[in-house]
Coordinates of C-alpha atoms (C1' of nucleotides) in Angstrom, one line a residue:
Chain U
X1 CA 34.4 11.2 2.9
X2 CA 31.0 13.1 2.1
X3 CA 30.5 12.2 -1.3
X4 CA 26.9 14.0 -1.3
X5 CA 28.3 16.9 0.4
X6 CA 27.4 18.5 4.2
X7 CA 23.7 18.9 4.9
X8 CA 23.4 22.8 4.1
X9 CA 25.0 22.3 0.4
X10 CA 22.7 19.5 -0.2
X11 CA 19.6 21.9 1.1
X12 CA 21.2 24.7 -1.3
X13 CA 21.4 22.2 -3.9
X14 CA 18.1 20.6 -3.6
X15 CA 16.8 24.6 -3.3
X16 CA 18.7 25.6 -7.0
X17 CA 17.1 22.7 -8.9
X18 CA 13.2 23.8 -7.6
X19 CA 14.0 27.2 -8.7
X20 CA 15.9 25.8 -11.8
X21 CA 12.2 24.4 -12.7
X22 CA 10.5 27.9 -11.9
X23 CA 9.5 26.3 -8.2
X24 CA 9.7 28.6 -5.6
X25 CA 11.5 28.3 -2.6
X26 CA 8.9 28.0 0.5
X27 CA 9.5 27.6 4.2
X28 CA 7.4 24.7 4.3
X29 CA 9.6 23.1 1.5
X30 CA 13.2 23.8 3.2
X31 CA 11.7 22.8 6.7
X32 CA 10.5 18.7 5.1
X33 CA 14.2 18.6 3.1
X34 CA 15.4 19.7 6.9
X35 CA 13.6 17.0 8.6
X36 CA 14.5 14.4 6.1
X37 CA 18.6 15.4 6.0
X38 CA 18.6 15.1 9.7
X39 CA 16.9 11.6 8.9
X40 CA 20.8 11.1 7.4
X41 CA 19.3 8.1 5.4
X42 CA 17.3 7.0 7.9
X43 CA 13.7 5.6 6.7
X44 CA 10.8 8.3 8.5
X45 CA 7.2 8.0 7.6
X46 CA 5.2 11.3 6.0
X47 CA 3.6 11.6 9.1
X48 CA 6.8 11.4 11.2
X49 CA 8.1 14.1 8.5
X50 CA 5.2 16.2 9.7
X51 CA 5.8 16.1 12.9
X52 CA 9.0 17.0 12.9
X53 CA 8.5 19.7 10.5
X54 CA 5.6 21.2 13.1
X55 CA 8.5 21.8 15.4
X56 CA 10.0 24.2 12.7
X57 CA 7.3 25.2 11.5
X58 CA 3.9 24.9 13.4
X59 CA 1.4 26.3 10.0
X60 CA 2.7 23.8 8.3
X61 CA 0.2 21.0 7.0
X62 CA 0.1 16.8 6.3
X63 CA -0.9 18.0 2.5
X64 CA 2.0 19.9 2.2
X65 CA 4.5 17.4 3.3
X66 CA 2.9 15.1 0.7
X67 CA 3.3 17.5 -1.7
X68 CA 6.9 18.8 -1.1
X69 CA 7.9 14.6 -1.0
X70 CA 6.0 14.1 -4.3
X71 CA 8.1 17.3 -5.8
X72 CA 11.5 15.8 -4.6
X73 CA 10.8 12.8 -5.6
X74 CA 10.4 14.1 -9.1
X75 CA 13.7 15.9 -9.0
X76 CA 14.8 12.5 -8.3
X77 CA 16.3 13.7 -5.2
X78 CA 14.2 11.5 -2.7
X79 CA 12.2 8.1 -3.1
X80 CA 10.1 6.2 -0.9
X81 CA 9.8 2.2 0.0
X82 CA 7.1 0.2 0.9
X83 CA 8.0 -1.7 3.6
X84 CA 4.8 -3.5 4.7
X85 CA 0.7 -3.2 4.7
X86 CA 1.1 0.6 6.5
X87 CA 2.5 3.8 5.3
X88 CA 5.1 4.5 2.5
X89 CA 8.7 5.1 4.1
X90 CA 10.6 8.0 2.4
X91 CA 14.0 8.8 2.3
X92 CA 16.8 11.6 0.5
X93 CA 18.3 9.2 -2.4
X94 CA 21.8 10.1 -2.1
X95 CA 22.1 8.9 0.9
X96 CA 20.9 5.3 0.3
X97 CA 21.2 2.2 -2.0
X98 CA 19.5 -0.1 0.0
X99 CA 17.2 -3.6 0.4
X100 CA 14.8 -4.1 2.7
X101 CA 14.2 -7.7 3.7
X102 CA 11.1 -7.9 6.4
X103 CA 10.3 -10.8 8.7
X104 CA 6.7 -12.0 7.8
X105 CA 6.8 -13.6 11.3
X106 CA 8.0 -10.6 13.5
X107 CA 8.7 -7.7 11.5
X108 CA 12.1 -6.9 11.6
X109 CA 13.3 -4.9 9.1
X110 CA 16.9 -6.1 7.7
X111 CA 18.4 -3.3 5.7
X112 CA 20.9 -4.6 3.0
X113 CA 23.4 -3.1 1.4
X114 CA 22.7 -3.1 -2.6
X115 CA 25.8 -5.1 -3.9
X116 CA 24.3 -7.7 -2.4
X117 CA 22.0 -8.1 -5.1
X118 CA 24.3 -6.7 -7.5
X119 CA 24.6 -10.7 -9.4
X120 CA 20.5 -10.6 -9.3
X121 CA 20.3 -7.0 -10.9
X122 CA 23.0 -8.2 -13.9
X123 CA 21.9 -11.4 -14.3
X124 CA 17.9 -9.7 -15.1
X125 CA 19.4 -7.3 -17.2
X126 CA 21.3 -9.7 -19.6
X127 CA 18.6 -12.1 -19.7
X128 CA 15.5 -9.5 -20.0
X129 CA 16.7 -5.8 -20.7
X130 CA 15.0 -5.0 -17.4
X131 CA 17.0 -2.7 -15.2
X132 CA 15.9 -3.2 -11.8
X133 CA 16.1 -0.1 -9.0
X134 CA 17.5 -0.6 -6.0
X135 CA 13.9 -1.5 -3.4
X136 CA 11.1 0.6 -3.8
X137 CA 9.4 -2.4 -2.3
X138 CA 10.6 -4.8 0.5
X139 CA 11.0 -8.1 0.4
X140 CA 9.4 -10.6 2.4
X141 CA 10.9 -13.8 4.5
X142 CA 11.4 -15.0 6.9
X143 CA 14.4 -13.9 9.6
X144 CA 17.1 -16.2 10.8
X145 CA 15.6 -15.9 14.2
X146 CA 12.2 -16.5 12.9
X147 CA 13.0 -19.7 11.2
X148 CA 14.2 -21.8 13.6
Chain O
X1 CA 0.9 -33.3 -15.9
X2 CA -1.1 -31.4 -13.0
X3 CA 0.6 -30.9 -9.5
X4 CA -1.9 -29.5 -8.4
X5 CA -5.0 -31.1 -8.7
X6 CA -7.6 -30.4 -11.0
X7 CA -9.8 -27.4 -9.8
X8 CA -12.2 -29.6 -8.2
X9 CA -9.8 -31.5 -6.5
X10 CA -8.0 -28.2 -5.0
X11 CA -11.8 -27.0 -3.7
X12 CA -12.0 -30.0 -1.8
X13 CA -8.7 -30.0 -0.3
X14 CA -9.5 -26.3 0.5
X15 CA -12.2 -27.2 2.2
X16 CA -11.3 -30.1 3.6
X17 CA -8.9 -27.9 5.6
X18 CA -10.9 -24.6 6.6
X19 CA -13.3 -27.5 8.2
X20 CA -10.2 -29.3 9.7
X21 CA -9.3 -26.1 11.5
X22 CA -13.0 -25.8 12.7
X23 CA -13.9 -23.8 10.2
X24 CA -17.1 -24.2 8.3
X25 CA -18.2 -24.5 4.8
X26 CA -20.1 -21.7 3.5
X27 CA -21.6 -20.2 0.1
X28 CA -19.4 -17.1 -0.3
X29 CA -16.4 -18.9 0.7
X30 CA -16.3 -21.7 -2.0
X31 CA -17.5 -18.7 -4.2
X32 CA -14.2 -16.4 -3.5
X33 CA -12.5 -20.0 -4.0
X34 CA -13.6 -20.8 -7.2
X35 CA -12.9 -17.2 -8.3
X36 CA -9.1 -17.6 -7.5
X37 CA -9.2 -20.9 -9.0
X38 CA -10.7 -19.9 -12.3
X39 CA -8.1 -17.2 -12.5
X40 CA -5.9 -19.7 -13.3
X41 CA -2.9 -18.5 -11.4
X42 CA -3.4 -15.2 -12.5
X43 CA -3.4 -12.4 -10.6
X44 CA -6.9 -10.7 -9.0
X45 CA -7.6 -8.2 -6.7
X46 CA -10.1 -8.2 -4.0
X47 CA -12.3 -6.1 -6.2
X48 CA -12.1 -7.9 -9.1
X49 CA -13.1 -11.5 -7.0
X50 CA -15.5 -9.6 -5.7
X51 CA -17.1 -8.8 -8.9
X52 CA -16.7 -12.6 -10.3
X53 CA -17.5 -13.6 -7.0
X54 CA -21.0 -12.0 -7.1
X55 CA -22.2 -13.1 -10.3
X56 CA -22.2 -16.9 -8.4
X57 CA -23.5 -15.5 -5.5
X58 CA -25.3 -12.1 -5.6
X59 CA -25.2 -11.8 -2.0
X60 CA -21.8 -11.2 -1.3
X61 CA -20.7 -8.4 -0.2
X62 CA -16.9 -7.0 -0.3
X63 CA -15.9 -7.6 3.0
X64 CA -16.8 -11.2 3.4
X65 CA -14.4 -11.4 0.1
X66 CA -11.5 -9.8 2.5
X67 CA -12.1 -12.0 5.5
X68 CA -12.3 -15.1 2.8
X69 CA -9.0 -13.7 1.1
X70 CA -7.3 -13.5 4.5
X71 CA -8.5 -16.6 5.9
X72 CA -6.8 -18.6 3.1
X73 CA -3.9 -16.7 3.4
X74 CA -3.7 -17.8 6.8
X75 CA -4.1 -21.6 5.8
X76 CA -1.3 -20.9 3.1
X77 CA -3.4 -21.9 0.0
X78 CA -3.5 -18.0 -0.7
X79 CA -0.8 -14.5 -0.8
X80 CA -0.8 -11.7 -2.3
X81 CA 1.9 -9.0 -3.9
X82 CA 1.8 -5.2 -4.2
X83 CA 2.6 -3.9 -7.1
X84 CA 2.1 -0.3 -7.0
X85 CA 0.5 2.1 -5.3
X86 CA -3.6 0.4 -5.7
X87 CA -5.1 -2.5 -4.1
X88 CA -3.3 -5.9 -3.6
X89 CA -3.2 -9.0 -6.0
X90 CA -4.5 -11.8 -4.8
X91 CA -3.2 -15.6 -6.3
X92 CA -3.3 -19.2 -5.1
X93 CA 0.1 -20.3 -3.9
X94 CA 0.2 -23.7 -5.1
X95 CA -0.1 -21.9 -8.9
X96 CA 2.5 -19.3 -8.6
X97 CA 6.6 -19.2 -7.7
X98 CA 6.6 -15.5 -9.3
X99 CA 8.1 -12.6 -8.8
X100 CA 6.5 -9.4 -10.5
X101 CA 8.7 -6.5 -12.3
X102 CA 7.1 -3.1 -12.7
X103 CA 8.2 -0.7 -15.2
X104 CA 8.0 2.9 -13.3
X105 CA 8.0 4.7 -16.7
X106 CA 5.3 2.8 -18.4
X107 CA 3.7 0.5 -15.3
X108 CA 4.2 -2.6 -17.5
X109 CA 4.1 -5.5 -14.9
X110 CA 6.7 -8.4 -16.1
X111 CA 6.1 -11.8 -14.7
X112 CA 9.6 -13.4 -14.1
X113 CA 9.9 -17.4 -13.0
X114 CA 11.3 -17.4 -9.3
X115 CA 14.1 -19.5 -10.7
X116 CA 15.3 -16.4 -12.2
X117 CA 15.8 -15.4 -8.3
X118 CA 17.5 -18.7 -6.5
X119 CA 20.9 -17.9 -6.6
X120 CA 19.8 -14.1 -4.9
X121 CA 17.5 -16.2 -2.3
X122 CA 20.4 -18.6 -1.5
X123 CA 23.1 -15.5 -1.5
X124 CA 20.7 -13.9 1.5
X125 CA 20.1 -17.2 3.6
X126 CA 24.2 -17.8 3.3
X127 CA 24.8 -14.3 4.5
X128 CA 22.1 -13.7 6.7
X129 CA 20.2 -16.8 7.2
X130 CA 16.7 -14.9 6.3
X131 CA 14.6 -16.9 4.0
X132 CA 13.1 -14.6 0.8
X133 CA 9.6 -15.8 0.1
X134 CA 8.7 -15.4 -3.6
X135 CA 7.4 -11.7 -4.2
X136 CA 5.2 -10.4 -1.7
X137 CA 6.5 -7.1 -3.4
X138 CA 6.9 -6.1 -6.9
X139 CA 10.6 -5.3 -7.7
X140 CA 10.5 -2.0 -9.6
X141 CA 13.1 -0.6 -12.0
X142 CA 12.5 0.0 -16.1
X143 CA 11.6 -2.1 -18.6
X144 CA 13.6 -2.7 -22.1
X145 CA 11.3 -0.6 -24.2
X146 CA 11.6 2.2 -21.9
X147 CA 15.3 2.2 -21.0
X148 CA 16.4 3.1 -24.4
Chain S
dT1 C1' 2.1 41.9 -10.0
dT2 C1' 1.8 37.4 -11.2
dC3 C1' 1.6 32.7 -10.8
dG4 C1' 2.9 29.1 -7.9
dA5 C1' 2.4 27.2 -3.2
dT6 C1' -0.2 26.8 1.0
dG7 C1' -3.8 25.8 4.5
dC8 C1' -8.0 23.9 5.2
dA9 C1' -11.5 20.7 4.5
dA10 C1' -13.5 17.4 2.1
dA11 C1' -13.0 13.4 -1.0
dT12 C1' -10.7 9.3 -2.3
dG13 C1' -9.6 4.4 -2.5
dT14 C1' -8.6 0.3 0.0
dT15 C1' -9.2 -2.4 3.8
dT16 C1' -11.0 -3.3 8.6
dT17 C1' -14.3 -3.5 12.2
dG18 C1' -18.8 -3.7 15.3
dC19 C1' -22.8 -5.7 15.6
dA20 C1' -27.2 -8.2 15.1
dG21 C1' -29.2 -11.7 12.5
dG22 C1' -28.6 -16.1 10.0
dA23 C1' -26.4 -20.5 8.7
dC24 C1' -23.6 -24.6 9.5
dC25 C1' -22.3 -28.9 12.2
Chain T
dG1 C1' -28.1 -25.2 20.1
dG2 C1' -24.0 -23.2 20.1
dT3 C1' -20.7 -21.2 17.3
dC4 C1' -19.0 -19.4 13.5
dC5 C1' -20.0 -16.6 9.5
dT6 C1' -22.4 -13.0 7.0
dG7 C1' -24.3 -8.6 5.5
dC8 C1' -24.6 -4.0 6.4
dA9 C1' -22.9 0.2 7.7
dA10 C1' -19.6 2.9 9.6
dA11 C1' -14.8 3.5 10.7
dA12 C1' -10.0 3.5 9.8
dC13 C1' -6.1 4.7 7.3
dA14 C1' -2.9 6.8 4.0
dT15 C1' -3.1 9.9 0.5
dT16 C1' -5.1 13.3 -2.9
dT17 C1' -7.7 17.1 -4.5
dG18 C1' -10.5 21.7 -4.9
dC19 C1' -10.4 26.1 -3.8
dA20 C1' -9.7 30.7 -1.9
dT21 C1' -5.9 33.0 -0.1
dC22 C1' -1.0 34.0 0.6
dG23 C1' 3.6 35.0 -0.6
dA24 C1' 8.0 34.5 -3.5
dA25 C1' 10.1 36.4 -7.6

DNA sequence: TTCGATGCAAATGTTTTGCAGGACC
DNA sequence: GGTCCTGCAAAACATTTGCATCGAA
């Protein structure tokens, strides 16, 4: 039912594997892994991680959140999309296996589940060894609304 | 044997329509033009056209290449992908039905035939009814040589 | 006590914008 | 002649970095 586990095992994991690589375990780092489990998979922005990491903890700084994002994302335990021309969007990885499709016309953002290009991902693999990851960038279309 | 036009043919047309639309016919824009056309469907960014750009026309300054890059985006004759974390690529449409694959262990960029990606694009429009351009985004994953 | 992490401020790289003068139709 | 376009400079924006200090182990 919880395959990745509750939120506080998944903090205490995420904690053992920085100190596992002789990191240390900072407010400022539990407070961004906070704000991006209560996220639960939901796309936020660096600067909306900041902001709600302020409200936990006021000192903390945008520099900091980069940083902490950039060290998780080398655990491999969170990854970021680019969705369109502004900021990155970052997410906890667990939690997501997902496409982005955005609407050149309006912007919607269409998130798709990842079997969906399951035949696409095979089909470049046989023919080209390439092993494609599920979107680190979004693509771009046009929505059914749009195109009418 | 050339779809397309020869390169003269294509700077015409170009500016056949910019003037259609009330635009008007300047130096730095048949410059940035000839600069994408040279390229030969390959891929430039706005730094690099602005380099090529200014050996035709030493006047030229990098923002007039930006406002020329965006205005023939507008009239569809030019796009541009993302494939990492630096500036844009800039192409001419009628060259290019691509779609880019970057390698995020050794940032090889692999240019795949947008056939390769039809039965994915007609998958989505079944299911969805949005309509995938060809790769405003790179796809990312790992290339052969690195995946071993 | 030691070395890694933080805050702060300044730099970076890409792209956009305001404005006054100049060029095109 | 009236716009549209340009060059120039400065701003905007997301992100990164240098450095002195602070704090976890």
């Amino acid at each position: 039912m919880n395959k990745a586990g509750a939120p506080a095992d998944q903090l205490d994991i995420a904690m053992r594997l920085i100190r596992q690589r002789g990191g240390r375990c900072t407010r400022p780092r539990r407070v961004v892994l906070e704000a991006l489990l209560d996220a639960g998979g939901q796309l936020r922005t660096a600067e909306e991680l900041f902001a709600i990491s302020r409200r936990s903890d006021p000192e903390i700084t945008e520099s900091t959140v980069y940083r902490t994002l950039t060290l998780l994302e080398d655990l491999g335990l969170a990854s970021h999309v680019h969705l369109g021309h502004g900021p990155s969007h970052w997410y906890l990885k667990a939690a997501r296996a997902r496409w982005y499709l955005t609407c050149s016309a309006c912007d919607a953002v269409i998130d798709t589940d990842a079997a969906v290009f399951d035949h696409l991902v095979d089909d470049i693999a046989a023919r080209t060894g390439f092993k494609v990851d599920a979107g680190h960038f979004a693509v771009t279309g046009t929505c059914a609304a749009c195109s009418t």
